[in-house]
Amino acid sequence: TAASSSAGVNITQAGMPSGTVSSINVGTTDQFLIATYSNYGVNNVWVSTNGGTSWTAIDGTLPDMPVRGGMFFPGDNTKAIIATETGVLTTDLVNGSSTVWDASTTFPVVRTDMIRYRSSDGTLVAGTHGRGLWTTTLNNCQPPSLTATSNSPLCVGQSLNITATCTEPSATYSWTGPNGFTSTVLSPSINNVTLAASGTYTL
């Protein structure tokens, strides 16, 4: 609960339009922000990586049209999804003025007023003006965590145990590792791996 004496802080920066802010969303932490504007003739999509201290326009290849909603891809602040005058667009790389926006091939070309994400099952819903609600399931694969147990430092000839822990049971994995290790199980363990030479090894 905010104290009665608390006040909001204006994080609008020089260069941002004076138009209508249509949405603000947070990425993996509150340092990553995406804001959209629903106006013509302005940069309509802005991101911040420092909690709003500075902002970068990421319109890139986006045509001059209103954007009514925006969000980072779940778990990934380098990708984004926006609701626009002509449907839902996505980018695989948030890259300032070089950002490339792609239209969905299965979504209608229609004014889209909002997008919402449900993390429990990866469902994204988009609300349109005149074409109803549309849903899709996002592939929200998170990187696995890797742990290695051994003597420290590990010397040539000593054994090493490696475990990968994955939290995406619906995903398919293909692993390759030291000494010809391969696996397709969700969370593999490699026990008693003996490395014959010094160097860097990859799983």
PDB file of C-alpha atoms in Angstrom:
ATOM      1  CA  THR A   1       0.000   0.000   0.000  1.00  0.00           C
ATOM      2  CA  ALA A   2       1.383   3.390  -0.961  1.00  0.00           C
ATOM      3  CA  ALA A   3       1.733   6.021   1.727  1.00  0.00           C
ATOM      4  CA  SER A   4      -0.708   8.913   1.461  1.00  0.00           C
ATOM      5  CA  SER A   5       2.198  11.284   0.864  1.00  0.00           C
ATOM      6  CA  SER A   6       3.638   9.265  -2.042  1.00  0.00           C
ATOM      7  CA  ALA A   7       3.626  10.847  -5.466  1.00  0.00           C
ATOM      8  CA  GLY A   8       4.004   9.490  -8.952  1.00  0.00           C
ATOM      9  CA  VAL A   9       7.199  10.121 -10.893  1.00  0.00           C
ATOM     10  CA  ASN A  10       6.981  11.275 -14.495  1.00  0.00           C
ATOM     11  CA  ILE A  11       9.376   9.045 -16.448  1.00  0.00           C
ATOM     12  CA  THR A  12       8.574  10.561 -19.843  1.00  0.00           C
ATOM     13  CA  GLN A  13      11.858  11.526 -21.464  1.00  0.00           C
ATOM     14  CA  ALA A  14      12.769  14.181 -24.004  1.00  0.00           C
ATOM     15  CA  GLY A  15      11.928  13.021 -27.503  1.00  0.00           C
ATOM     16  CA  MET A  16       8.941  10.922 -26.521  1.00  0.00           C
ATOM     17  CA  PRO A  17       5.676  12.041 -28.165  1.00  0.00           C
ATOM     18  CA  SER A  18       2.995  14.043 -26.394  1.00  0.00           C
ATOM     19  CA  GLY A  19       0.351  11.686 -27.769  1.00  0.00           C
ATOM     20  CA  THR A  20      -1.883   9.119 -26.099  1.00  0.00           C
ATOM     21  CA  VAL A  21      -0.162   6.370 -24.114  1.00  0.00           C
ATOM     22  CA  SER A  22      -2.167   3.218 -24.879  1.00  0.00           C
ATOM     23  CA  SER A  23      -0.260   0.672 -22.782  1.00  0.00           C
ATOM     24  CA  ILE A  24       2.711   0.137 -20.486  1.00  0.00           C
ATOM     25  CA  ASN A  25       4.028  -3.324 -19.657  1.00  0.00           C
ATOM     26  CA  VAL A  26       6.898  -4.752 -17.637  1.00  0.00           C
ATOM     27  CA  GLY A  27       9.341  -7.412 -18.829  1.00  0.00           C
ATOM     28  CA  THR A  28      11.212  -9.922 -16.693  1.00  0.00           C
ATOM     29  CA  THR A  29      11.977  -7.200 -14.102  1.00  0.00           C
ATOM     30  CA  ASP A  30      10.688  -3.675 -13.566  1.00  0.00           C
ATOM     31  CA  GLN A  31      13.834  -2.359 -15.279  1.00  0.00           C
ATOM     32  CA  PHE A  32      12.440  -3.537 -18.638  1.00  0.00           C
ATOM     33  CA  LEU A  33       9.467  -1.446 -19.768  1.00  0.00           C
ATOM     34  CA  ILE A  34       7.564  -1.235 -23.052  1.00  0.00           C
ATOM     35  CA  ALA A  35       5.186   1.657 -23.766  1.00  0.00           C
ATOM     36  CA  THR A  36       2.926   2.189 -26.772  1.00  0.00           C
ATOM     37  CA  TYR A  37       1.161   5.209 -28.271  1.00  0.00           C
ATOM     38  CA  SER A  38      -2.067   5.181 -30.299  1.00  0.00           C
ATOM     39  CA  ASN A  39      -1.359   8.118 -32.603  1.00  0.00           C
ATOM     40  CA  TYR A  40      -0.360   8.761 -36.207  1.00  0.00           C
ATOM     41  CA  GLY A  41       2.816  10.647 -37.060  1.00  0.00           C
ATOM     42  CA  VAL A  42       4.814   9.608 -33.980  1.00  0.00           C
ATOM     43  CA  ASN A  43       7.064   6.791 -32.856  1.00  0.00           C
ATOM     44  CA  ASN A  44       4.536   4.433 -31.320  1.00  0.00           C
ATOM     45  CA  VAL A  45       6.645   1.804 -29.513  1.00  0.00           C
ATOM     46  CA  TRP A  46       9.251   2.626 -26.863  1.00  0.00           C
ATOM     47  CA  VAL A  47      11.376   0.463 -24.561  1.00  0.00           C
ATOM     48  CA  SER A  48      13.461   1.132 -21.486  1.00  0.00           C
ATOM     49  CA  THR A  49      16.075  -1.159 -19.956  1.00  0.00           C
ATOM     50  CA  ASN A  50      16.647   0.975 -16.863  1.00  0.00           C
ATOM     51  CA  GLY A  51      13.231   1.471 -15.303  1.00  0.00           C
ATOM     52  CA  GLY A  52      12.333   4.520 -17.396  1.00  0.00           C
ATOM     53  CA  THR A  53      15.503   6.562 -16.895  1.00  0.00           C
ATOM     54  CA  SER A  54      15.964   6.474 -20.672  1.00  0.00           C
ATOM     55  CA  TRP A  55      13.812   5.261 -23.566  1.00  0.00           C
ATOM     56  CA  THR A  56      14.458   4.074 -27.124  1.00  0.00           C
ATOM     57  CA  ALA A  57      11.954   4.113 -29.983  1.00  0.00           C
ATOM     58  CA  ILE A  58      11.699   0.705 -31.661  1.00  0.00           C
ATOM     59  CA  ASP A  59       9.240   1.431 -34.473  1.00  0.00           C
ATOM     60  CA  GLY A  60      11.743   0.217 -37.064  1.00  0.00           C
ATOM     61  CA  THR A  61       9.773  -1.229 -40.012  1.00  0.00           C
ATOM     62  CA  LEU A  62       6.405  -0.519 -38.358  1.00  0.00           C
ATOM     63  CA  PRO A  63       4.114   1.529 -40.636  1.00  0.00           C
ATOM     64  CA  ASP A  64       2.792   4.861 -39.338  1.00  0.00           C
ATOM     65  CA  MET A  65      -0.257   3.648 -37.421  1.00  0.00           C
ATOM     66  CA  PRO A  66      -1.640   3.494 -33.884  1.00  0.00           C
ATOM     67  CA  VAL A  67      -0.375   0.802 -31.515  1.00  0.00           C
ATOM     68  CA  ARG A  68      -2.853  -0.035 -28.768  1.00  0.00           C
ATOM     69  CA  GLY A  69      -0.980  -2.629 -26.741  1.00  0.00           C
ATOM     70  CA  GLY A  70       2.495  -4.018 -26.310  1.00  0.00           C
ATOM     71  CA  MET A  71       4.361  -6.602 -24.263  1.00  0.00           C
ATOM     72  CA  PHE A  72       7.710  -8.335 -24.158  1.00  0.00           C
ATOM     73  CA  PHE A  73       7.712 -11.994 -25.063  1.00  0.00           C
ATOM     74  CA  PRO A  74       7.326 -13.950 -21.804  1.00  0.00           C
ATOM     75  CA  GLY A  75      10.746 -14.457 -20.246  1.00  0.00           C
ATOM     76  CA  ASP A  76      12.588 -12.659 -23.059  1.00  0.00           C
ATOM     77  CA  ASN A  77      13.138  -8.890 -23.114  1.00  0.00           C
ATOM     78  CA  THR A  78      14.674  -9.054 -26.604  1.00  0.00           C
ATOM     79  CA  LYS A  79      11.361  -9.968 -28.284  1.00  0.00           C
ATOM     80  CA  ALA A  80       8.047  -8.116 -28.330  1.00  0.00           C
ATOM     81  CA  ILE A  81       4.413  -8.398 -29.417  1.00  0.00           C
ATOM     82  CA  ILE A  82       2.169  -5.440 -30.274  1.00  0.00           C
ATOM     83  CA  ALA A  83      -1.527  -4.882 -31.024  1.00  0.00           C
ATOM     84  CA  THR A  84      -1.909  -2.448 -33.928  1.00  0.00           C
ATOM     85  CA  GLU A  85      -4.369  -0.878 -36.344  1.00  0.00           C
ATOM     86  CA  THR A  86      -3.738  -3.804 -38.721  1.00  0.00           C
ATOM     87  CA  GLY A  87      -3.451  -6.759 -36.335  1.00  0.00           C
ATOM     88  CA  VAL A  88      -0.837  -8.390 -34.130  1.00  0.00           C
ATOM     89  CA  LEU A  89       2.832  -7.893 -35.003  1.00  0.00           C
ATOM     90  CA  THR A  90       5.927  -9.442 -33.437  1.00  0.00           C
ATOM     91  CA  THR A  91       9.668  -8.906 -33.474  1.00  0.00           C
ATOM     92  CA  ASP A  92      12.362 -11.456 -32.691  1.00  0.00           C
ATOM     93  CA  LEU A  93      14.870  -8.721 -31.882  1.00  0.00           C
ATOM     94  CA  VAL A  94      14.202  -5.414 -30.143  1.00  0.00           C
ATOM     95  CA  ASN A  95      16.851  -3.346 -31.924  1.00  0.00           C
ATOM     96  CA  GLY A  96      16.051   0.372 -31.836  1.00  0.00           C
ATOM     97  CA  SER A  97      15.285   1.906 -35.221  1.00  0.00           C
ATOM     98  CA  SER A  98      16.428  -1.340 -36.896  1.00  0.00           C
ATOM     99  CA  THR A  99      13.663  -3.409 -35.272  1.00  0.00           C
ATOM    100  CA  VAL A 100      11.854  -5.571 -37.845  1.00  0.00           C
ATOM    101  CA  TRP A 101       8.139  -6.183 -37.250  1.00  0.00           C
ATOM    102  CA  ASP A 102       6.372  -9.198 -38.751  1.00  0.00           C
ATOM    103  CA  ALA A 103       2.619  -9.664 -39.135  1.00  0.00           C
ATOM    104  CA  SER A 104       1.019 -12.933 -38.102  1.00  0.00           C
ATOM    105  CA  THR A 105       0.006 -15.049 -41.100  1.00  0.00           C
ATOM    106  CA  THR A 106      -2.991 -16.499 -39.219  1.00  0.00           C
ATOM    107  CA  PHE A 107      -4.359 -13.320 -37.610  1.00  0.00           C
ATOM    108  CA  PRO A 108      -6.807 -11.080 -39.531  1.00  0.00           C
ATOM    109  CA  VAL A 109      -5.808  -7.637 -40.776  1.00  0.00           C
ATOM    110  CA  VAL A 110      -8.037  -5.777 -38.340  1.00  0.00           C
ATOM    111  CA  ARG A 111      -7.793  -3.109 -35.658  1.00  0.00           C
ATOM    112  CA  THR A 112      -6.613  -4.846 -32.489  1.00  0.00           C
ATOM    113  CA  ASP A 113      -7.329  -3.045 -29.239  1.00  0.00           C
ATOM    114  CA  MET A 114      -5.610  -5.199 -26.642  1.00  0.00           C
ATOM    115  CA  ILE A 115      -3.408  -8.201 -25.941  1.00  0.00           C
ATOM    116  CA  ARG A 116      -3.178 -10.160 -22.684  1.00  0.00           C
ATOM    117  CA  TYR A 117      -1.037 -13.119 -21.655  1.00  0.00           C
ATOM    118  CA  ARG A 118      -1.881 -15.956 -19.234  1.00  0.00           C
ATOM    119  CA  SER A 119       1.325 -17.530 -17.953  1.00  0.00           C
ATOM    120  CA  SER A 120      -0.341 -20.625 -16.452  1.00  0.00           C
ATOM    121  CA  ASP A 121      -0.816 -22.179 -19.900  1.00  0.00           C
ATOM    122  CA  GLY A 122       1.002 -19.815 -22.262  1.00  0.00           C
ATOM    123  CA  THR A 123      -2.187 -18.395 -23.792  1.00  0.00           C
ATOM    124  CA  LEU A 124      -2.076 -15.040 -25.589  1.00  0.00           C
ATOM    125  CA  VAL A 125      -5.448 -13.402 -26.332  1.00  0.00           C
ATOM    126  CA  ALA A 126      -6.022 -10.472 -28.675  1.00  0.00           C
ATOM    127  CA  GLY A 127      -9.208  -8.407 -28.699  1.00  0.00           C
ATOM    128  CA  THR A 128     -10.204  -6.900 -32.050  1.00  0.00           C
ATOM    129  CA  HIS A 129     -12.625  -4.205 -33.186  1.00  0.00           C
ATOM    130  CA  GLY A 130     -15.279  -6.195 -35.009  1.00  0.00           C
ATOM    131  CA  ARG A 131     -13.657  -9.642 -35.331  1.00  0.00           C
ATOM    132  CA  GLY A 132     -13.946 -10.897 -31.755  1.00  0.00           C
ATOM    133  CA  LEU A 133     -11.260 -12.480 -29.565  1.00  0.00           C
ATOM    134  CA  TRP A 134      -8.396 -14.570 -30.919  1.00  0.00           C
ATOM    135  CA  THR A 135      -6.057 -16.836 -28.949  1.00  0.00           C
ATOM    136  CA  THR A 136      -2.787 -18.652 -29.495  1.00  0.00           C
ATOM    137  CA  THR A 137      -0.341 -20.536 -27.307  1.00  0.00           C
ATOM    138  CA  LEU A 138       3.140 -19.083 -27.039  1.00  0.00           C
ATOM    139  CA  ASN A 139       6.158 -21.369 -26.940  1.00  0.00           C
ATOM    140  CA  ASN A 140       7.649 -20.089 -23.705  1.00  0.00           C
ATOM    141  CA  CYS A 141      10.658 -22.370 -23.397  1.00  0.00           C
ATOM    142  CA  GLN A 142      12.989 -21.185 -20.669  1.00  0.00           C
ATOM    143  CA  PRO A 143      16.688 -22.036 -20.726  1.00  0.00           C
ATOM    144  CA  PRO A 144      17.603 -25.015 -18.543  1.00  0.00           C
ATOM    145  CA  SER A 145      19.799 -24.650 -15.497  1.00  0.00           C
ATOM    146  CA  LEU A 146      23.074 -26.581 -15.564  1.00  0.00           C
ATOM    147  CA  THR A 147      25.096 -27.721 -12.570  1.00  0.00           C
ATOM    148  CA  ALA A 148      28.445 -29.463 -12.543  1.00  0.00           C
ATOM    149  CA  THR A 149      29.898 -31.183  -9.492  1.00  0.00           C
ATOM    150  CA  SER A 150      33.561 -32.057  -9.277  1.00  0.00           C
ATOM    151  CA  ASN A 151      36.749 -31.232  -7.553  1.00  0.00           C
ATOM    152  CA  SER A 152      37.512 -27.553  -7.964  1.00  0.00           C
ATOM    153  CA  PRO A 153      39.438 -26.871 -10.061  1.00  0.00           C
ATOM    154  CA  LEU A 154      38.766 -29.898 -12.244  1.00  0.00           C
ATOM    155  CA  CYS A 155      41.962 -31.504 -13.442  1.00  0.00           C
ATOM    156  CA  VAL A 156      42.523 -33.688 -16.490  1.00  0.00           C
ATOM    157  CA  GLY A 157      41.623 -37.286 -15.656  1.00  0.00           C
ATOM    158  CA  GLN A 158      39.221 -36.448 -12.829  1.00  0.00           C
ATOM    159  CA  SER A 159      35.520 -37.263 -13.098  1.00  0.00           C
ATOM    160  CA  LEU A 160      32.695 -34.762 -13.509  1.00  0.00           C
ATOM    161  CA  ASN A 161      28.918 -35.026 -12.969  1.00  0.00           C
ATOM    162  CA  ILE A 162      26.659 -32.718 -14.997  1.00  0.00           C
ATOM    163  CA  THR A 163      22.909 -32.266 -14.480  1.00  0.00           C
ATOM    164  CA  ALA A 164      20.517 -30.171 -16.594  1.00  0.00           C
ATOM    165  CA  THR A 165      17.193 -29.200 -15.026  1.00  0.00           C
ATOM    166  CA  CYS A 166      14.383 -28.126 -17.365  1.00  0.00           C
ATOM    167  CA  THR A 167      10.980 -26.697 -16.459  1.00  0.00           C
ATOM    168  CA  GLU A 168       9.200 -27.043 -19.805  1.00  0.00           C
ATOM    169  CA  PRO A 169       7.696 -30.565 -19.883  1.00  0.00           C
ATOM    170  CA  SER A 170       6.007 -29.991 -23.247  1.00  0.00           C
ATOM    171  CA  ALA A 171       9.277 -29.034 -24.958  1.00  0.00           C
ATOM    172  CA  THR A 172      11.600 -31.352 -26.862  1.00  0.00           C
ATOM    173  CA  TYR A 173      15.319 -31.235 -26.137  1.00  0.00           C
ATOM    174  CA  SER A 174      18.350 -32.582 -27.953  1.00  0.00           C
ATOM    175  CA  TRP A 175      21.579 -32.612 -25.936  1.00  0.00           C
ATOM    176  CA  THR A 176      25.194 -33.060 -26.975  1.00  0.00           C
ATOM    177  CA  GLY A 177      28.103 -32.929 -24.579  1.00  0.00           C
ATOM    178  CA  PRO A 178      31.601 -34.047 -23.662  1.00  0.00           C
ATOM    179  CA  ASN A 179      32.956 -37.433 -24.739  1.00  0.00           C
ATOM    180  CA  GLY A 180      30.230 -37.956 -27.333  1.00  0.00           C
ATOM    181  CA  PHE A 181      27.291 -37.603 -24.895  1.00  0.00           C
ATOM    182  CA  THR A 182      23.850 -37.334 -26.523  1.00  0.00           C
ATOM    183  CA  SER A 183      20.372 -37.422 -25.011  1.00  0.00           C
ATOM    184  CA  THR A 184      16.776 -36.412 -25.721  1.00  0.00           C
ATOM    185  CA  VAL A 185      15.396 -36.705 -22.164  1.00  0.00           C
ATOM    186  CA  LEU A 186      14.026 -33.615 -20.452  1.00  0.00           C
ATOM    187  CA  SER A 187      16.590 -33.292 -17.645  1.00  0.00           C
ATOM    188  CA  PRO A 188      19.626 -35.480 -18.370  1.00  0.00           C
ATOM    189  CA  SER A 189      22.474 -36.310 -16.012  1.00  0.00           C
ATOM    190  CA  ILE A 190      25.964 -37.205 -17.139  1.00  0.00           C
ATOM    191  CA  ASN A 191      27.868 -39.043 -14.424  1.00  0.00           C
ATOM    192  CA  ASN A 192      31.557 -39.804 -14.096  1.00  0.00           C
ATOM    193  CA  VAL A 193      32.657 -37.940 -17.208  1.00  0.00           C
ATOM    194  CA  THR A 194      36.450 -38.033 -17.455  1.00  0.00           C
ATOM    195  CA  LEU A 195      37.921 -35.270 -19.599  1.00  0.00           C
ATOM    196  CA  ALA A 196      41.112 -36.316 -21.315  1.00  0.00           C
ATOM    197  CA  ALA A 197      42.458 -32.870 -22.173  1.00  0.00           C
ATOM    198  CA  SER A 198      42.370 -29.343 -20.821  1.00  0.00           C
ATOM    199  CA  GLY A 199      40.122 -26.807 -22.508  1.00  0.00           C
ATOM    200  CA  THR A 200      36.522 -25.589 -22.683  1.00  0.00           C
ATOM    201  CA  TYR A 201      33.667 -28.080 -22.967  1.00  0.00           C
ATOM    202  CA  THR A 202      30.074 -27.389 -23.983  1.00  0.00           C
ATOM    203  CA  LEU A 203      26.781 -29.086 -23.130  1.00  0.00           C
TER     204      LEU A 203
END
